[in-house]
mmCIF file of C-alpha atoms in Angstrom:
data_model
loop_
_atom_site.group_PDB
_atom_site.id
_atom_site.type_symbol
_atom_site.label_atom_id
_atom_site.label_comp_id
_atom_site.label_asym_id
_atom_site.label_seq_id
_atom_site.Cartn_x
_atom_site.Cartn_y
_atom_site.Cartn_z
ATOM 1 C CA MET A 19 -14.503 -9.926 -10.428
ATOM 2 C CA PRO A 20 -11.966 -11.067 -13.029
ATOM 3 C CA VAL A 21 -9.027 -8.912 -14.274
ATOM 4 C CA GLN A 22 -10.302 -6.350 -16.926
ATOM 5 C CA LEU A 23 -6.732 -5.359 -18.223
ATOM 6 C CA SER A 24 -3.414 -7.102 -18.363
ATOM 7 C CA ALA A 25 -0.044 -5.723 -17.334
ATOM 8 C CA SER A 26 0.850 -5.043 -21.058
ATOM 9 C CA GLU A 27 -2.530 -3.317 -21.633
ATOM 10 C CA ILE A 28 -2.184 -1.150 -18.496
ATOM 11 C CA GLY A 29 1.392 -0.276 -19.612
ATOM 12 C CA THR A 30 0.127 0.805 -23.076
ATOM 13 C CA PHE A 31 -2.653 2.897 -21.456
ATOM 14 C CA LEU A 32 -0.265 4.589 -18.974
ATOM 15 C CA GLU A 33 2.103 5.576 -22.001
ATOM 16 C CA GLU A 34 -0.820 7.257 -23.566
ATOM 17 C CA VAL A 35 -2.162 9.154 -20.644
ATOM 18 C CA PHE A 36 0.892 9.656 -18.604
ATOM 19 C CA PRO A 37 3.791 10.057 -20.968
ATOM 20 C CA GLN A 38 5.808 12.097 -18.358
ATOM 21 C CA VAL A 39 6.510 9.022 -16.420
ATOM 22 C CA GLU A 40 7.578 6.659 -19.352
ATOM 23 C CA GLY A 41 10.377 4.525 -18.260
ATOM 24 C CA ASP A 42 10.161 5.056 -14.494
ATOM 25 C CA PHE A 43 7.789 2.174 -13.681
ATOM 26 C CA VAL A 44 7.594 -1.488 -14.806
ATOM 27 C CA ILE A 45 4.331 -3.511 -14.392
ATOM 28 C CA GLU A 46 5.932 -7.011 -13.642
ATOM 29 C CA LYS A 47 2.565 -8.720 -12.814
ATOM 30 C CA VAL A 48 -1.103 -8.192 -12.430
ATOM 31 C CA THR A 49 -3.547 -10.690 -10.935
ATOM 32 C CA GLU A 50 -7.003 -10.497 -9.457
ATOM 33 C CA ASN A 51 -6.784 -7.685 -6.841
ATOM 34 C CA ALA A 52 -2.960 -7.471 -6.918
ATOM 35 C CA ALA A 53 -0.097 -6.035 -8.710
ATOM 36 C CA ARG A 54 3.681 -5.913 -8.486
ATOM 37 C CA VAL A 55 5.330 -2.776 -9.811
ATOM 38 C CA ARG A 56 9.037 -1.838 -10.142
ATOM 39 C CA LEU A 57 10.413 1.727 -9.699
ATOM 40 C CA VAL A 58 13.569 1.908 -11.926
ATOM 41 C CA THR A 59 15.619 4.004 -9.781
ATOM 42 C CA ARG A 60 17.835 6.790 -11.459
ATOM 43 C CA GLU A 61 19.724 9.818 -10.184
ATOM 44 C CA LYS A 62 16.453 11.857 -10.435
ATOM 45 C CA HIS A 63 14.999 9.669 -7.738
ATOM 46 C CA LEU A 64 17.788 10.249 -5.088
ATOM 47 C CA ARG A 65 17.856 12.590 -2.430
ATOM 48 C CA PRO A 66 21.152 13.889 -0.672
ATOM 49 C CA GLY A 67 22.875 11.065 1.021
ATOM 50 C CA GLY A 68 22.111 8.655 -1.996
ATOM 51 C CA THR A 69 18.884 7.314 -0.744
ATOM 52 C CA ILE A 70 15.662 7.159 -2.837
ATOM 53 C CA SER A 71 13.465 10.215 -2.001
ATOM 54 C CA GLY A 72 10.241 10.160 -0.236
ATOM 55 C CA PRO A 73 8.388 11.557 -3.278
ATOM 56 C CA SER A 74 9.708 8.831 -5.444
ATOM 57 C CA MET A 75 8.451 6.211 -2.955
ATOM 58 C CA PHE A 76 4.934 8.144 -2.875
ATOM 59 C CA ALA A 77 4.803 7.914 -6.594
ATOM 60 C CA LEU A 78 5.599 4.271 -6.774
ATOM 61 C CA ALA A 79 2.879 3.642 -4.180
ATOM 62 C CA ASP A 80 0.439 5.761 -6.101
ATOM 63 C CA VAL A 81 1.104 4.388 -9.443
ATOM 64 C CA ALA A 82 0.855 0.874 -8.034
ATOM 65 C CA ALA A 83 -2.560 1.462 -6.453
ATOM 66 C CA TYR A 84 -3.671 3.088 -9.848
ATOM 67 C CA ILE A 85 -2.421 -0.051 -11.766
ATOM 68 C CA VAL A 86 -4.272 -2.630 -9.582
ATOM 69 C CA THR A 87 -7.529 -0.427 -9.701
ATOM 70 C CA LEU A 88 -7.382 -0.206 -13.502
ATOM 71 C CA ALA A 89 -6.711 -3.920 -13.804
ATOM 72 C CA MET A 90 -10.071 -4.523 -12.178
ATOM 73 C CA ILE A 91 -12.076 -1.559 -13.623
ATOM 74 C CA GLY A 92 -10.637 -1.156 -17.098
ATOM 75 C CA ARG A 93 -9.274 1.905 -18.892
ATOM 76 C CA GLN A 94 -10.501 4.824 -16.548
ATOM 77 C CA ALA A 95 -8.253 7.827 -16.758
ATOM 78 C CA LEU A 96 -10.322 9.740 -14.291
ATOM 79 C CA ALA A 97 -9.880 7.603 -11.532
ATOM 80 C CA VAL A 98 -7.951 9.869 -8.991
ATOM 81 C CA THR A 99 -6.338 9.585 -5.558
ATOM 82 C CA THR A 100 -8.337 11.005 -2.853
ATOM 83 C CA ASN A 101 -6.465 9.849 0.306
ATOM 84 C CA CYS A 102 -2.784 8.502 0.807
ATOM 85 C CA SER A 103 -1.080 7.564 4.215
ATOM 86 C CA ILE A 104 2.538 6.318 3.881
ATOM 87 C CA ASP A 105 4.784 5.248 6.420
ATOM 88 C CA PHE A 106 8.469 5.495 5.799
ATOM 89 C CA MET A 107 10.016 2.570 7.705
ATOM 90 C CA ARG A 108 13.672 2.205 6.785
ATOM 91 C CA LYS A 109 16.170 3.410 4.277
ATOM 92 C CA PRO A 110 16.088 1.738 1.024
ATOM 93 C CA ALA A 111 19.108 -0.136 -0.246
ATOM 94 C CA ALA A 112 21.448 1.926 -2.197
ATOM 95 C CA GLY A 113 21.425 1.238 -5.986
ATOM 96 C CA LYS A 114 18.545 -0.977 -6.056
ATOM 97 C CA ASP A 115 15.181 -0.560 -7.624
ATOM 98 C CA LEU A 116 12.101 -0.439 -5.469
ATOM 99 C CA ILE A 117 9.355 -3.117 -5.680
ATOM 100 C CA ALA A 118 5.712 -2.365 -4.784
ATOM 101 C CA GLU A 119 3.266 -5.004 -3.870
ATOM 102 C CA ALA A 120 -0.307 -3.437 -4.302
ATOM 103 C CA THR A 121 -3.362 -5.312 -2.964
ATOM 104 C CA LEU A 122 -6.914 -4.033 -3.665
ATOM 105 C CA LEU A 123 -8.741 -4.345 -0.360
ATOM 106 C CA LYS A 124 -12.066 -3.099 -1.395
ATOM 107 C CA LEU A 125 -13.496 -2.145 -4.718
ATOM 108 C CA GLY A 126 -16.878 -0.359 -4.556
ATOM 109 C CA ARG A 127 -18.996 1.775 -6.839
ATOM 110 C CA GLN A 128 -17.223 5.146 -6.062
ATOM 111 C CA LEU A 129 -14.133 4.274 -4.030
ATOM 112 C CA ALA A 130 -11.151 1.719 -4.313
ATOM 113 C CA VAL A 131 -8.983 1.159 -1.389
ATOM 114 C CA THR A 132 -5.605 -0.312 -1.894
ATOM 115 C CA ASP A 133 -2.695 -1.353 0.460
ATOM 116 C CA VAL A 134 0.885 -1.095 -0.982
ATOM 117 C CA ARG A 135 4.000 -2.453 0.533
ATOM 118 C CA ILE A 136 7.466 -1.286 -0.756
ATOM 119 C CA ARG A 137 10.644 -3.148 -0.587
ATOM 120 C CA SER A 138 14.178 -2.792 -2.142
ATOM 121 C CA ASP A 139 14.753 -5.259 -4.843
ATOM 122 C CA GLY A 140 16.041 -8.466 -3.158
ATOM 123 C CA SER A 141 15.086 -7.585 0.372
ATOM 124 C CA ALA A 142 12.285 -9.009 2.453
ATOM 125 C CA GLN A 143 12.272 -5.847 4.664
ATOM 126 C CA LEU A 144 9.700 -3.143 4.243
ATOM 127 C CA VAL A 145 11.003 0.281 3.341
ATOM 128 C CA ALA A 146 7.493 1.929 3.359
ATOM 129 C CA ARG A 147 3.830 0.962 3.576
ATOM 130 C CA ALA A 148 0.999 3.014 2.241
ATOM 131 C CA GLY A 149 -2.820 3.015 2.146
ATOM 132 C CA LEU A 150 -4.473 4.805 -0.826
ATOM 133 C CA THR A 151 -8.039 5.522 -1.593
ATOM 134 C CA TYR A 152 -9.120 6.220 -5.291
ATOM 135 C CA ALA A 153 -12.289 7.930 -6.403
ATOM 136 C CA LEU A 154 -13.818 6.170 -9.363
ATOM 137 C CA PRO A 155 -15.649 7.979 -12.273
ATOM 138 C CA PRO A 156 -19.325 7.261 -12.612
ATOM 139 C CA ARG A 157 -19.933 4.050 -14.697
ATOM 140 C CA PRO A 158 -22.593 3.700 -17.427
ATOM 141 C CA ALA A 159 -25.769 2.136 -16.087
ATOM 142 C CA GLY A 160 -25.642 -1.603 -16.179
ATOM 143 C CA ASN A 161 -21.691 -1.444 -15.901
ATOM 144 C CA ALA A 162 -21.427 -1.093 -12.248
ATOM 145 C CA VAL A 163 -18.941 -2.826 -10.118
ATOM 146 C CA LYS A 164 -20.431 -4.974 -7.494
ATOM 147 C CA ALA A 165 -19.135 -4.414 -3.971
#
């Protein structure tokens, strides 16, 4: 299935439906079944000790999964997270943005399953890995995604 929305189209859509996270995330790349998303880290993303907080890393994983799902299904504000499992593997580098590489593993009629790997900018080592499942809204007849 070809990409339905470009990175810029998804960015515009997110600004419309989730204005509360404007400026936090940069969609760097969208390809078929994959996306690269940057968390622009700021003071609000830090926890005591100067490291990036777990909730900020979860937000990056969740947004990256949403973005790769939207890229394939189009503008669907009602696609929602139904499951997330995240492993925090090591402390992120201080003063660096986080980069998420999201891969859509399965896109069915009702669910999308995504793997997200998070690294500090410029590092090859994973700081976190997440598996997410999204529930997809019903599609109009004749517009179903083929599994």
